Short mmCIF file of C-alpha atoms in Angstrom, two decimals:
data_model
loop_
_atom_site.label_atom_id
_atom_site.label_comp_id
_atom_site.label_asym_id
_atom_site.label_seq_id
_atom_site.Cartn_x
_atom_site.Cartn_y
_atom_site.Cartn_z
CA MET A 1 0.00 0.00 0.00
CA ALA A 2 2.84 2.35 0.93
CA GLN A 3 4.45 1.59 -2.43
CA ILE A 4 1.23 2.48 -4.27
CA ASN A 5 0.93 5.79 -2.43
CA GLU A 6 4.54 6.51 -3.25
CA LYS A 7 3.84 5.87 -6.94
CA LYS A 8 0.78 8.12 -6.83
CA GLN A 9 2.81 10.90 -5.27
CA LEU A 10 5.49 10.49 -7.91
CA ALA A 11 2.90 10.59 -10.71
CA SER A 12 1.34 13.64 -9.13
CA SER A 13 4.62 15.45 -9.07
CA VAL A 14 5.20 14.67 -12.75
CA THR A 15 1.75 15.20 -14.25
CA GLY A 16 0.10 17.47 -11.75
CA PHE A 17 -2.76 14.99 -11.32
CA LEU A 18 -3.25 11.83 -9.43
CA PRO A 19 -3.58 8.89 -11.79
CA GLY A 20 -6.55 6.67 -11.23
CA ASP A 21 -9.83 5.39 -12.53
CA ASP A 22 -11.43 8.84 -12.34
CA ALA A 23 -9.28 10.27 -15.17
CA VAL A 24 -11.64 11.66 -17.81
CA VAL A 25 -8.86 12.18 -20.36
CA SER A 26 -5.65 10.22 -20.45
CA PHE A 27 -2.81 10.76 -22.95
CA ASP A 28 -0.05 8.19 -22.94
CA ASN A 29 3.02 9.18 -25.00
CA VAL A 30 0.83 10.74 -27.69
CA SER A 31 2.41 12.39 -30.74
CA LEU A 32 0.84 14.07 -33.76
CA GLY A 33 2.67 14.61 -37.00
CA TYR A 34 0.13 15.48 -39.75
CA GLY A 35 2.13 13.38 -42.21
CA ALA A 36 5.56 14.53 -40.99
CA THR A 37 8.15 11.76 -41.22
CA SER A 38 10.58 13.10 -38.64
CA GLU A 39 9.53 13.33 -34.99
CA ALA A 40 11.28 16.68 -34.82
CA ASP A 41 8.62 18.05 -37.20
CA TYR A 42 5.67 16.76 -35.16
CA ILE A 43 3.11 19.27 -33.88
CA LEU A 44 2.76 17.45 -30.56
CA LYS A 45 5.52 15.32 -29.13
CA SER A 46 5.14 12.44 -26.69
CA LEU A 47 2.45 14.03 -24.52
CA SER A 48 1.48 12.19 -21.37
CA PHE A 49 -1.06 13.71 -19.03
CA GLN A 50 -4.42 13.09 -17.41
CA LEU A 51 -7.42 15.27 -16.69
CA PRO A 52 -9.17 14.04 -13.54
CA ALA A 53 -12.93 14.16 -13.26
CA GLY A 54 -14.20 17.54 -12.11
CA SER A 55 -11.03 19.44 -12.98
CA PHE A 56 -10.86 22.82 -14.72
CA HIS A 57 -7.91 23.84 -16.91
CA PHE A 58 -6.94 26.44 -19.39
CA LEU A 59 -4.92 25.10 -22.30
CA THR A 60 -2.58 27.92 -23.26
CA GLY A 61 0.34 28.50 -25.56
CA PRO A 62 1.35 30.63 -28.53
CA SER A 63 -0.38 30.33 -31.90
CA GLY A 64 0.65 27.11 -33.61
CA ALA A 65 1.57 25.44 -30.32
CA GLY A 66 -0.96 22.70 -31.06
CA LYS A 67 -3.82 23.66 -28.74
CA THR A 68 -6.53 23.03 -31.35
CA SER A 69 -4.83 19.82 -32.48
CA LEU A 70 -4.78 18.59 -28.90
CA LEU A 71 -8.49 19.36 -28.48
CA LYS A 72 -9.24 17.69 -31.84
CA MET A 73 -7.60 14.52 -30.60
CA ILE A 74 -9.68 14.64 -27.43
CA TYR A 75 -12.95 15.10 -29.33
CA LEU A 76 -11.83 12.40 -31.75
CA ALA A 77 -11.68 14.50 -34.90
CA GLN A 78 -7.98 13.71 -35.24
CA ALA A 79 -6.22 10.41 -34.69
CA PRO A 80 -2.76 10.55 -33.08
CA THR A 81 0.30 9.56 -35.08
CA SER A 82 1.42 7.44 -32.15
CA GLY A 83 0.56 6.85 -28.52
CA ARG A 84 -2.64 5.96 -26.70
CA ILE A 85 -5.62 8.11 -25.80
CA SER A 86 -8.25 7.06 -23.28
CA LEU A 87 -11.52 8.85 -22.65
CA PHE A 88 -13.66 8.03 -19.63
CA GLY A 89 -11.48 4.99 -19.01
CA GLU A 90 -12.00 3.64 -22.52
CA THR A 91 -9.06 3.34 -24.91
CA VAL A 92 -9.87 5.01 -28.22
CA SER A 93 -9.48 2.69 -31.19
CA SER A 94 -8.84 4.18 -34.58
CA GLY A 95 -11.63 3.72 -37.13
CA ASP A 96 -14.31 2.63 -34.65
CA ARG A 97 -17.09 5.03 -35.71
CA ALA A 98 -19.60 3.65 -33.22
CA GLN A 99 -17.15 4.30 -30.38
CA VAL A 100 -16.61 7.85 -31.68
CA ALA A 101 -20.36 8.56 -31.55
CA ARG A 102 -20.69 6.94 -28.12
CA LEU A 103 -17.78 8.89 -26.59
CA ARG A 104 -18.79 12.16 -28.25
CA SER A 105 -22.21 11.87 -26.62
CA LYS A 106 -20.39 12.44 -23.31
CA LEU A 107 -18.62 15.55 -24.62
CA GLY A 108 -19.71 19.16 -24.92
CA ILE A 109 -17.69 21.14 -27.45
CA VAL A 110 -17.60 24.91 -27.93
CA PHE A 111 -15.84 26.57 -30.85
CA GLN A 112 -14.57 30.08 -31.45
CA GLU A 113 -16.66 30.32 -34.62
CA PHE A 114 -19.73 28.94 -32.78
CA ARG A 115 -20.72 26.41 -35.51
CA LEU A 116 -24.43 26.99 -35.07
CA LEU A 117 -26.85 25.64 -37.66
CA GLU A 118 -28.04 28.78 -39.41
CA HIS A 119 -31.33 27.26 -40.62
CA LEU A 120 -32.44 26.29 -37.09
CA ASN A 121 -33.70 28.74 -34.48
CA VAL A 122 -32.09 29.28 -31.07
CA PHE A 123 -34.24 26.68 -29.32
CA ASP A 124 -33.63 23.99 -31.94
CA ASN A 125 -29.90 24.68 -32.01
CA ALA A 126 -29.70 24.24 -28.27
CA ALA A 127 -31.89 21.12 -28.36
CA LEU A 128 -29.94 19.50 -31.21
CA PRO A 129 -27.86 17.02 -29.13
CA LEU A 130 -30.98 15.85 -27.29
CA PHE A 131 -32.85 15.45 -30.57
CA VAL A 132 -29.90 13.51 -32.02
CA HIS A 133 -30.05 11.19 -29.02
CA GLY A 134 -33.70 10.45 -29.67
CA GLN A 135 -35.43 12.57 -27.03
CA SER A 136 -38.86 13.90 -27.92
CA PHE A 137 -39.84 17.56 -27.93
CA ARG A 138 -42.05 16.97 -24.90
CA GLN A 139 -39.10 15.46 -23.01
CA TYR A 140 -36.64 18.25 -23.69
CA ARG A 141 -38.81 21.37 -24.03
CA ASP A 142 -38.65 22.45 -20.38
CA ASP A 143 -34.97 21.58 -19.88
CA VAL A 144 -33.86 23.47 -22.98
CA THR A 145 -35.99 26.48 -22.10
CA GLU A 146 -34.55 26.53 -18.60
CA LEU A 147 -31.00 26.25 -19.94
CA LEU A 148 -31.52 29.07 -22.45
CA THR A 149 -32.96 31.16 -19.65
CA TRP A 150 -29.83 30.44 -17.60
CA VAL A 151 -27.56 31.66 -20.42
CA GLY A 152 -29.73 34.75 -20.93
CA LEU A 153 -31.45 33.82 -24.19
CA LYS A 154 -35.00 33.29 -22.95
CA ASN A 155 -36.40 36.09 -25.06
CA GLN A 156 -34.78 34.81 -28.25
CA LEU A 157 -35.92 31.22 -28.33
CA GLN A 158 -37.33 31.52 -31.83
CA ALA A 159 -34.72 33.90 -33.19
CA MET A 160 -32.44 32.70 -35.97
CA PRO A 161 -28.69 32.68 -35.24
CA HIS A 162 -27.90 35.39 -37.80
CA VAL A 163 -29.72 38.02 -35.70
CA LEU A 164 -27.73 37.23 -32.54
CA SER A 165 -24.66 39.15 -31.34
CA GLY A 166 -21.30 37.38 -30.93
CA GLY A 167 -21.81 36.97 -27.20
CA GLU A 168 -25.31 35.59 -27.68
CA LYS A 169 -24.09 33.15 -30.29
CA GLN A 170 -21.36 31.94 -27.95
CA ARG A 171 -23.83 31.52 -25.09
CA LEU A 172 -26.07 29.56 -27.42
CA ALA A 173 -23.10 27.39 -28.46
CA ILE A 174 -22.36 26.76 -24.78
CA ALA A 175 -26.01 25.91 -24.14
CA ARG A 176 -25.87 23.38 -26.98
CA ALA A 177 -22.62 21.95 -25.60
CA VAL A 178 -23.95 21.44 -22.07
CA VAL A 179 -27.59 20.54 -22.76
CA THR A 180 -26.83 16.83 -22.42
CA ARG A 181 -25.00 17.48 -19.14
CA PRO A 182 -21.69 16.20 -20.56
CA THR A 183 -18.95 14.78 -18.41
CA LEU A 184 -16.28 16.74 -20.28
CA ILE A 185 -16.57 20.24 -21.76
CA LEU A 186 -13.99 21.31 -24.35
CA ALA A 187 -13.81 24.87 -25.61
CA ASP A 188 -11.53 26.13 -28.37
CA GLU A 189 -10.94 29.89 -28.04
CA PRO A 190 -14.52 30.47 -26.83
CA THR A 191 -13.87 34.17 -26.21
CA GLY A 192 -12.01 34.81 -29.45
CA ASN A 193 -14.89 36.55 -31.19
CA ILE A 194 -16.37 38.50 -28.27
CA ASP A 195 -15.32 41.48 -26.15
CA TYR A 196 -13.48 41.18 -22.82
CA ALA A 197 -16.51 41.80 -20.60
CA MET A 198 -18.55 39.20 -22.43
CA GLY A 199 -15.52 36.90 -22.30
CA LEU A 200 -15.48 37.09 -18.51
CA ARG A 201 -19.21 36.40 -18.40
CA ILE A 202 -18.73 33.35 -20.62
CA MET A 203 -15.89 32.15 -18.42
CA ARG A 204 -18.12 32.42 -15.34
CA LEU A 205 -20.55 30.11 -17.16
CA PHE A 206 -17.80 27.54 -17.63
CA VAL A 207 -16.75 27.84 -13.98
CA GLU A 208 -20.36 27.37 -12.93
CA LEU A 209 -20.61 24.27 -15.10
CA ASN A 210 -17.41 23.00 -13.50
CA ARG A 211 -18.90 23.57 -10.04
CA LEU A 212 -21.85 21.47 -11.18
CA GLY A 213 -19.44 18.59 -11.81
CA ALA A 214 -18.23 18.85 -15.40
CA THR A 215 -14.56 18.53 -16.28
CA VAL A 216 -13.59 21.62 -18.30
CA LEU A 217 -10.68 22.23 -20.67
CA ILE A 218 -10.55 25.60 -22.42
CA ALA A 219 -7.98 26.41 -25.09
CA THR A 220 -7.15 30.10 -25.20
CA HIS A 221 -4.32 32.47 -26.01
CA ASP A 222 -5.96 35.26 -23.98
CA GLU A 223 -3.39 35.55 -21.16
CA SER A 224 -5.22 38.44 -19.48
CA LEU A 225 -8.35 36.33 -19.15
CA VAL A 226 -6.37 33.41 -17.77
CA ARG A 227 -4.62 35.64 -15.24
CA ALA A 228 -7.90 37.27 -14.25
CA SER A 229 -9.53 33.90 -13.70
CA GLY A 230 -6.77 32.47 -11.50
CA MET A 231 -7.58 28.99 -12.81
CA PRO A 232 -5.02 26.18 -13.41
CA VAL A 233 -3.11 26.16 -16.66
CA LEU A 234 -1.81 23.50 -18.99
CA GLU A 235 0.68 25.24 -21.28
CA LEU A 236 1.92 23.96 -24.61
CA LYS A 237 5.06 25.12 -26.36
CA ASP A 238 6.94 23.56 -29.29
CA GLY A 239 4.82 20.43 -29.01
CA HIS A 240 5.54 19.84 -25.34
CA ILE A 241 3.65 20.57 -22.12
CA VAL A 242 5.83 23.17 -20.38
CA ARG A 243 3.56 24.09 -17.47
CA ARG A 244 1.08 22.12 -15.43
CA ASP A 245 -0.81 23.74 -12.59
CA LEU A 246 -2.37 21.61 -9.92
CA ASN A 247 -6.13 21.73 -9.92
CA THR A 248 -6.39 23.20 -6.44
CA THR A 249 -8.00 26.54 -7.16
CA VAL A 250 -11.45 25.45 -8.26
CA GLY A 251 -13.53 28.52 -8.83
CA GLY A 252 -10.46 30.73 -9.01
CA ARG A 253 -11.27 34.41 -8.86
CA LEU A 254 -14.28 34.19 -11.18
CA MET B 1 -49.51 33.09 -25.84
CA THR B 2 -45.96 32.81 -24.42
CA VAL B 3 -42.84 32.29 -26.49
CA VAL B 4 -42.40 28.84 -24.97
CA SER B 5 -45.88 27.72 -25.94
CA ARG B 6 -45.23 28.82 -29.53
CA LEU B 7 -42.27 26.45 -29.83
CA SER B 8 -42.82 23.53 -32.11
CA SER B 9 -41.25 20.12 -32.37
CA MET B 10 -38.17 19.88 -34.56
CA LYS B 11 -38.57 17.43 -37.44
CA ALA B 12 -35.73 15.17 -38.53
CA ARG B 13 -36.05 16.47 -42.09
CA HIS B 14 -35.37 19.99 -40.83
CA LEU B 15 -31.82 19.05 -39.92
CA LEU B 16 -30.85 19.46 -43.57
CA PRO B 17 -31.79 22.85 -45.01
CA GLU B 18 -34.43 23.11 -47.70
CA GLN B 19 -33.41 22.44 -51.27
CA ASP B 20 -30.96 24.58 -53.18
CA GLN B 21 -30.45 25.03 -56.94
CA ARG B 22 -28.49 21.76 -57.23
CA GLU B 23 -31.43 19.80 -55.86
CA ILE B 24 -33.85 21.45 -58.30
CA ALA B 25 -31.57 20.29 -61.12
CA LEU B 26 -31.51 16.83 -59.56
CA HIS B 27 -35.33 16.85 -59.43
CA TYR B 28 -35.38 17.61 -63.14
CA VAL B 29 -32.83 14.94 -64.10
CA ILE B 30 -34.57 12.21 -62.08
CA GLY B 31 -37.91 13.31 -63.52
CA VAL B 32 -36.59 13.02 -67.08
CA LEU B 33 -35.08 9.60 -66.35
CA CYS B 34 -38.41 8.46 -64.93
CA VAL B 35 -40.29 9.67 -68.00
CA LEU B 36 -37.92 7.65 -70.20
CA ALA B 37 -38.18 4.58 -67.96
CA CYS B 38 -41.97 4.78 -67.91
CA LEU B 39 -42.21 5.26 -71.67
CA ALA B 40 -39.88 2.29 -72.14
CA ALA B 41 -42.16 0.24 -69.87
CA LEU B 42 -45.27 1.27 -71.80
CA ILE B 43 -43.63 0.54 -75.15
CA VAL B 44 -42.48 -2.90 -74.05
CA MET B 45 -46.01 -3.69 -72.85
CA ALA B 46 -47.54 -2.57 -76.16
CA SER B 47 -44.92 -4.18 -78.38
CA ASP B 48 -45.16 -7.42 -76.43
CA ARG B 49 -48.91 -7.37 -76.89
CA ALA B 50 -48.45 -6.73 -80.62
CA ALA B 51 -45.93 -9.57 -80.93
CA ARG B 52 -48.25 -11.95 -79.09
CA GLY B 53 -51.11 -10.92 -81.40
CA TRP B 54 -49.03 -11.51 -84.50
CA ALA B 55 -47.83 -14.88 -83.21
CA ARG B 56 -51.41 -15.89 -82.46
CA GLU B 57 -52.46 -14.91 -85.99
CA ILE B 58 -49.60 -16.84 -87.53
CA ARG B 59 -50.28 -19.92 -85.41
CA ALA B 60 -53.95 -19.85 -86.34
CA GLU B 61 -53.31 -20.29 -90.04
CA VAL B 62 -51.46 -22.76 -92.27
CA THR B 63 -50.93 -22.60 -96.02
CA VAL B 64 -51.13 -25.75 -98.14
CA GLN B 65 -49.47 -25.88 -101.54
CA VAL B 66 -51.16 -28.46 -103.75
CA ARG B 67 -49.38 -30.11 -106.69
CA PRO B 68 -51.82 -31.52 -109.26
CA THR B 69 -51.31 -35.12 -110.29
CA GLY B 70 -52.35 -36.88 -113.52
CA LEU B 71 -54.82 -34.98 -115.64
CA GLU B 72 -56.21 -33.01 -112.74
CA SER B 73 -55.83 -29.22 -113.07
CA GLY B 74 -54.31 -27.15 -110.28
CA SER B 75 -57.61 -25.42 -109.48
CA VAL B 76 -59.45 -28.72 -109.21
CA ALA B 77 -56.72 -30.23 -107.02
CA ALA B 78 -56.79 -27.19 -104.73
CA ALA B 79 -60.58 -27.37 -104.48
CA ARG B 80 -60.40 -31.08 -103.65
CA ALA B 81 -57.74 -30.44 -101.00
CA ALA B 82 -59.86 -27.67 -99.48
CA GLU B 83 -62.82 -30.03 -99.27
CA VAL B 84 -60.70 -32.72 -97.55
CA LEU B 85 -59.12 -30.29 -95.10
CA ALA B 86 -62.48 -28.76 -94.18
CA GLY B 87 -63.47 -32.17 -92.82
CA VAL B 88 -60.50 -32.46 -90.45
CA LYS B 89 -61.26 -31.89 -86.79
CA GLY B 90 -59.78 -28.62 -85.49
CA VAL B 91 -60.04 -26.80 -88.78
CA GLY B 92 -62.14 -23.67 -89.05
CA GLN B 93 -62.33 -21.95 -92.38
CA VAL B 94 -60.68 -23.30 -95.55
CA THR B 95 -60.20 -21.22 -98.69
CA ALA B 96 -58.65 -22.36 -101.96
CA LEU B 97 -56.79 -19.38 -103.38
CA GLU B 98 -57.78 -18.95 -107.02
CA PRO B 99 -54.86 -18.50 -109.50
CA GLU B 100 -56.27 -15.15 -110.61
CA LYS B 101 -56.19 -13.87 -107.06
CA ALA B 102 -52.62 -15.14 -106.62
CA LYS B 103 -51.58 -13.33 -109.80
CA ALA B 104 -53.22 -10.14 -108.53
CA LEU B 105 -51.18 -10.42 -105.34
CA ILE B 106 -47.79 -10.60 -107.10
CA LYS B 107 -48.64 -8.27 -109.98
CA PRO B 108 -47.50 -5.08 -108.15
CA TRP B 109 -43.97 -6.50 -107.86
CA LEU B 110 -43.51 -8.27 -111.22
CA GLY B 111 -45.82 -6.39 -113.59
CA ASP B 112 -47.82 -7.85 -116.53
CA ALA B 113 -44.96 -8.86 -118.83
CA ILE B 114 -43.90 -12.23 -117.41
CA LEU B 115 -46.90 -12.94 -115.24
CA ASP B 116 -48.52 -15.38 -117.72
CA ASP B 117 -45.34 -17.46 -117.97
CA LEU B 118 -44.89 -17.85 -114.25
CA PRO B 119 -45.94 -21.10 -112.58
CA ILE B 120 -48.44 -19.89 -109.98
CA PRO B 121 -48.70 -22.26 -107.02
CA ASN B 122 -52.09 -23.68 -106.08
CA LEU B 123 -52.60 -22.59 -102.52
CA VAL B 124 -55.16 -23.42 -99.87
CA SER B 125 -55.47 -21.21 -96.81
CA VAL B 126 -56.54 -23.09 -93.70
CA ARG B 127 -57.81 -21.25 -90.65
CA LEU B 128 -57.45 -23.43 -87.56
CA ASP B 129 -59.82 -23.64 -84.66
CA ASP B 130 -58.69 -21.20 -81.92
CA LYS B 131 -59.35 -23.52 -78.99
CA ALA B 132 -58.34 -26.93 -80.37
CA PRO B 133 -56.30 -26.40 -83.53
CA ALA B 134 -55.60 -29.35 -85.83
CA THR B 135 -51.98 -30.49 -85.98
CA VAL B 136 -49.88 -30.43 -89.15
CA LYS B 137 -49.70 -34.23 -88.92
CA ALA B 138 -53.51 -34.54 -88.90
CA LEU B 139 -53.73 -32.32 -91.99
CA THR B 140 -50.94 -34.24 -93.76
CA ASP B 141 -52.56 -37.60 -92.98
CA ALA B 142 -55.90 -36.38 -94.31
CA LEU B 143 -54.35 -35.22 -97.58
CA ILE B 144 -52.30 -38.44 -98.03
CA SER B 145 -55.35 -40.58 -97.40
CA HIS B 146 -57.04 -38.84 -100.35
CA ASP B 147 -53.97 -39.17 -102.64
CA ILE B 148 -53.37 -35.44 -102.72
CA ASP B 149 -49.75 -34.39 -103.25
CA ALA B 150 -49.26 -31.30 -101.11
CA SER B 151 -46.88 -29.60 -98.72
CA ILE B 152 -47.98 -27.75 -95.61
CA ASP B 153 -46.40 -24.54 -94.39
CA ASP B 154 -47.30 -23.88 -90.73
CA HIS B 155 -45.47 -20.51 -90.86
CA SER B 156 -43.05 -21.73 -88.19
CA VAL B 157 -40.25 -19.74 -89.82
CA TRP B 158 -42.28 -16.55 -89.48
CA LEU B 159 -43.39 -17.48 -85.99
CA LYS B 160 -39.78 -17.95 -84.96
CA ASP B 161 -38.91 -14.54 -86.39
CA VAL B 162 -41.76 -12.82 -84.57
CA GLU B 163 -40.93 -14.54 -81.28
CA GLN B 164 -37.26 -13.69 -81.75
CA SER B 165 -38.18 -10.05 -82.41
CA ALA B 166 -40.43 -9.91 -79.35
CA LEU B 167 -37.64 -11.39 -77.19
CA THR B 168 -35.18 -8.86 -78.60
CA ILE B 169 -37.55 -5.99 -77.78
CA ARG B 170 -37.97 -7.32 -74.23
CA LEU B 171 -34.21 -7.64 -73.75
CA ILE B 172 -33.58 -4.16 -75.15
CA SER B 173 -36.23 -2.74 -72.81
CA ILE B 174 -34.70 -4.51 -69.80
CA GLY B 175 -31.35 -3.06 -70.87
CA ILE B 176 -32.87 0.42 -71.13
CA PHE B 177 -34.40 -0.03 -67.66
CA PHE B 178 -31.05 -1.11 -66.26
CA ILE B 179 -29.25 1.83 -67.84
CA ILE B 180 -31.88 4.32 -66.66
CA PHE B 181 -31.93 3.06 -63.10
CA THR B 182 -28.15 2.81 -62.83
CA ALA B 183 -28.04 6.35 -64.22
CA THR B 184 -30.52 7.37 -61.50
CA ALA B 185 -28.34 5.73 -58.86
CA ALA B 186 -25.25 7.44 -60.26
CA VAL B 187 -26.96 10.84 -60.29
CA VAL B 188 -28.21 10.40 -56.72
CA GLY B 189 -24.77 9.18 -55.62
CA PHE B 190 -23.16 12.25 -57.16
CA ALA B 191 -25.78 14.52 -55.56
CA THR B 192 -25.24 12.87 -52.17
CA ARG B 193 -21.52 13.54 -52.37
CA ALA B 194 -22.22 17.12 -53.37
CA GLY B 195 -24.82 17.40 -50.59
CA LEU B 196 -22.38 16.10 -47.99
CA THR B 197 -19.72 18.54 -49.17
CA ALA B 198 -22.16 21.46 -49.21
CA ARG B 199 -23.41 20.55 -45.76
CA ALA B 200 -20.08 19.55 -44.27
CA THR B 201 -20.60 21.94 -41.35
CA ILE B 202 -23.99 20.46 -40.52
CA VAL B 203 -22.64 16.93 -40.78
CA GLU B 204 -19.70 17.86 -38.54
CA VAL B 205 -21.94 19.53 -35.94
CA LEU B 206 -24.27 16.54 -35.88
CA SER B 207 -21.30 14.22 -35.53
CA LEU B 208 -19.82 16.31 -32.71
CA CYS B 209 -23.23 16.21 -31.01
CA GLY B 210 -22.83 12.44 -30.87
CA ALA B 211 -24.87 11.52 -33.94
CA THR B 212 -23.97 8.12 -35.36
CA ASP B 213 -23.05 7.75 -39.02
CA LEU B 214 -26.34 5.91 -39.48
CA PHE B 215 -28.34 8.83 -38.05
CA ILE B 216 -26.65 11.22 -40.48
CA ALA B 217 -27.03 8.78 -43.39
CA GLN B 218 -30.75 8.48 -42.64
CA ARG B 219 -31.19 12.25 -42.99
CA PHE B 220 -29.70 12.10 -46.52
CA GLN B 221 -31.55 8.89 -47.27
CA TYR B 222 -34.96 10.40 -46.45
CA ARG B 223 -34.15 13.64 -48.25
CA PHE B 224 -33.16 11.95 -51.52
CA ALA B 225 -35.88 9.29 -51.30
CA ARG B 226 -38.55 11.97 -50.95
CA MET B 227 -37.08 13.97 -53.79
CA ALA B 228 -36.85 10.91 -56.04
CA PHE B 229 -40.42 9.90 -55.15
CA GLU B 230 -41.74 13.32 -56.17
CA SER B 231 -39.71 13.23 -59.38
CA GLY B 232 -40.85 9.67 -60.07
CA LEU B 233 -44.48 10.66 -59.55
CA LEU B 234 -44.10 13.55 -61.97
CA GLY B 235 -42.23 11.38 -64.50
CA ALA B 236 -44.90 8.68 -64.37
CA ALA B 237 -47.66 11.27 -64.79
CA ILE B 238 -45.95 12.77 -67.85
CA ALA B 239 -45.41 9.31 -69.39
CA ALA B 240 -49.08 8.48 -68.75
CA GLY B 241 -50.07 11.74 -70.43
CA VAL B 242 -47.91 10.96 -73.46
CA MET B 243 -49.52 7.51 -73.75
CA ALA B 244 -53.00 8.97 -73.41
CA VAL B 245 -52.31 11.49 -76.17
CA ILE B 246 -50.90 8.78 -78.48
CA LYS B 247 -53.88 6.51 -77.81
CA ALA B 248 -56.39 9.27 -78.30
CA THR B 249 -54.92 10.96 -81.37
CA GLY B 250 -52.49 8.55 -83.01
CA SER B 251 -54.87 5.66 -83.49
CA SER B 252 -54.13 5.07 -87.18
CA GLN B 253 -54.28 1.45 -88.25
CA SER B 254 -50.52 1.01 -88.64
CA PHE B 255 -49.67 2.69 -85.32
CA ALA B 256 -52.31 0.74 -83.42
CA LEU B 257 -50.93 -2.46 -84.96
CA ALA B 258 -47.34 -1.67 -83.97
CA LEU B 259 -48.07 -0.33 -80.46
CA PRO B 260 -51.53 -1.43 -79.32
CA PHE B 261 -51.64 0.51 -75.99
CA SER B 262 -54.18 -0.48 -73.36
CA TRP B 263 -55.39 1.70 -70.49
CA LEU B 264 -54.46 -1.15 -68.16
CA ASP B 265 -50.82 -0.58 -69.16
CA LEU B 266 -50.89 2.50 -66.94
CA LEU B 267 -50.81 0.19 -63.92
CA ILE B 268 -47.17 -0.60 -64.67
CA LEU B 269 -46.34 3.05 -63.93
CA LEU B 270 -47.54 2.81 -60.33
CA PRO B 271 -44.36 1.20 -58.90
CA CYS B 272 -42.12 3.75 -60.67
CA PRO B 273 -42.05 6.45 -57.91
CA PHE B 274 -41.53 3.80 -55.23
CA LEU B 275 -38.79 2.05 -57.19
CA VAL B 276 -36.87 5.24 -57.92
CA ALA B 277 -37.29 6.35 -54.28
CA LEU B 278 -35.87 3.01 -53.14
CA ILE B 279 -32.90 3.34 -55.49
CA ALA B 280 -32.26 6.89 -54.25
CA ALA B 281 -32.57 5.89 -50.59
CA VAL B 282 -30.21 2.95 -50.87
CA THR B 283 -27.69 4.93 -52.92
CA ALA B 284 -27.73 7.94 -50.55
CA ARG B 285 -27.36 5.66 -47.53
CA ILE B 286 -24.46 3.68 -48.96
CA VAL B 287 -22.61 6.77 -50.24
CA THR B 288 -23.06 8.69 -46.95
CA LEU B 289 -21.94 5.78 -44.79
CA ARG B 290 -18.95 5.18 -47.04
CA LEU B 291 -17.90 8.83 -47.02
CA LEU B 292 -18.36 9.26 -43.27
CA GLY B 293 -16.57 5.98 -42.56
CA GLY B 294 -13.72 7.08 -44.79
CA LYS B 295 -13.16 10.10 -42.59
CA GLY B 296 -11.93 7.82 -39.82
#
């Protein structure tokens, strides 16, 4: 038992997280090359880390550091060149489309460019994941309305996305991402297209979702926002993780 | 009424936006293909009916060529043969063709000059009973028993030609059907690829929301099946209209003989919209699943 605790402490000192069954994301020696033949040219090089359940992290780094590529691998839009990725304790196997759909149903993903469906109104956009998973309108009507009220879009349920402001679109995208109450929320530059004040408001939403139990990983290059939040950071540079904060400041200053 | 109460249930077909210009063109192409397929079906029905009619006519008649023996003249021998054949069971009407009538038949081709020198055969036309026709053997035996030297032509050569022609028409029509429906599948396959490319964002969002490949494929499947059904319905209606116009206005003797349309033929058009919808659905499903699976 003492040996196991020793190992856990060692792992904690290396990765910043305690390894265990509650890891939502686990990267084991993962590299990504986008067709590059030499490992020196890889975008991401031999990454090993874990995100424990309920953690909150900013993924930072300069442009081209591989933040989006790392997120893509987590939401299974990009297969690694080498290494092993596990999500929710399940090792991801390349080419298993059914597994991709099953694992993605536990994810909530938010993009900088929102990726809303322009031909659906606000309510239908937010309800989309529930509809995809076979829930009926009667089942999801109240939940979706309540969620859109929470993100401040109650008066625009029937509005089309093109009439919304950037902040409203992002809040709608977040609503769509969390409507299924996902275990893991990934956000790629969610404040990139909105002003600072709205950015802070959006971040508070993510922190609130984290308090409710979701694991959150947000890629951003907005250092001022990261500093203001006081939340833990996972920093990428030249394909390596160069900074890992312990997840001890849940809630931060937000 | 509150905003919430005005919300309505999202329909699966709403996940893909309403049709764009490409889909209107696809509607048109499938419609044209269906018109051609339906016309081909109607023509094969009519030509098959014509071929069966001709074959029935040919089977119902035999021609006997009588060769006079001894001092008996050709006309007398033919008359005697006609009398004998009329008594055979399974024979309907018997007519000895008079030499003058035979000459009149070939006169348009040969003219007057050599007609008198030509040996005109003594022919007897025998119409057989429709229900229980006499066999060639029964006719031959009857003639032999009365010492009449004759040969019987049951028109089997012609019958073979007509049946061969009818089979050829059927095979050509099946070929046309195959070409048209494979063309429909190819067009739908192409449109599905274009549709997936044009709606890549929607497909990606659905996939990121946890939609299975099958769920996404079903959206394209229903979309193209519905479109093909509508086009098939329109194509079948146009083909039916064309047939109705031909039957109503083009009923000259020769045309009616070559393509004897029947109103019942229209029934063959009923499966057309369903068939083309099925082809479109299967094609769209296969293409979508293949393309999504290829993404890895």
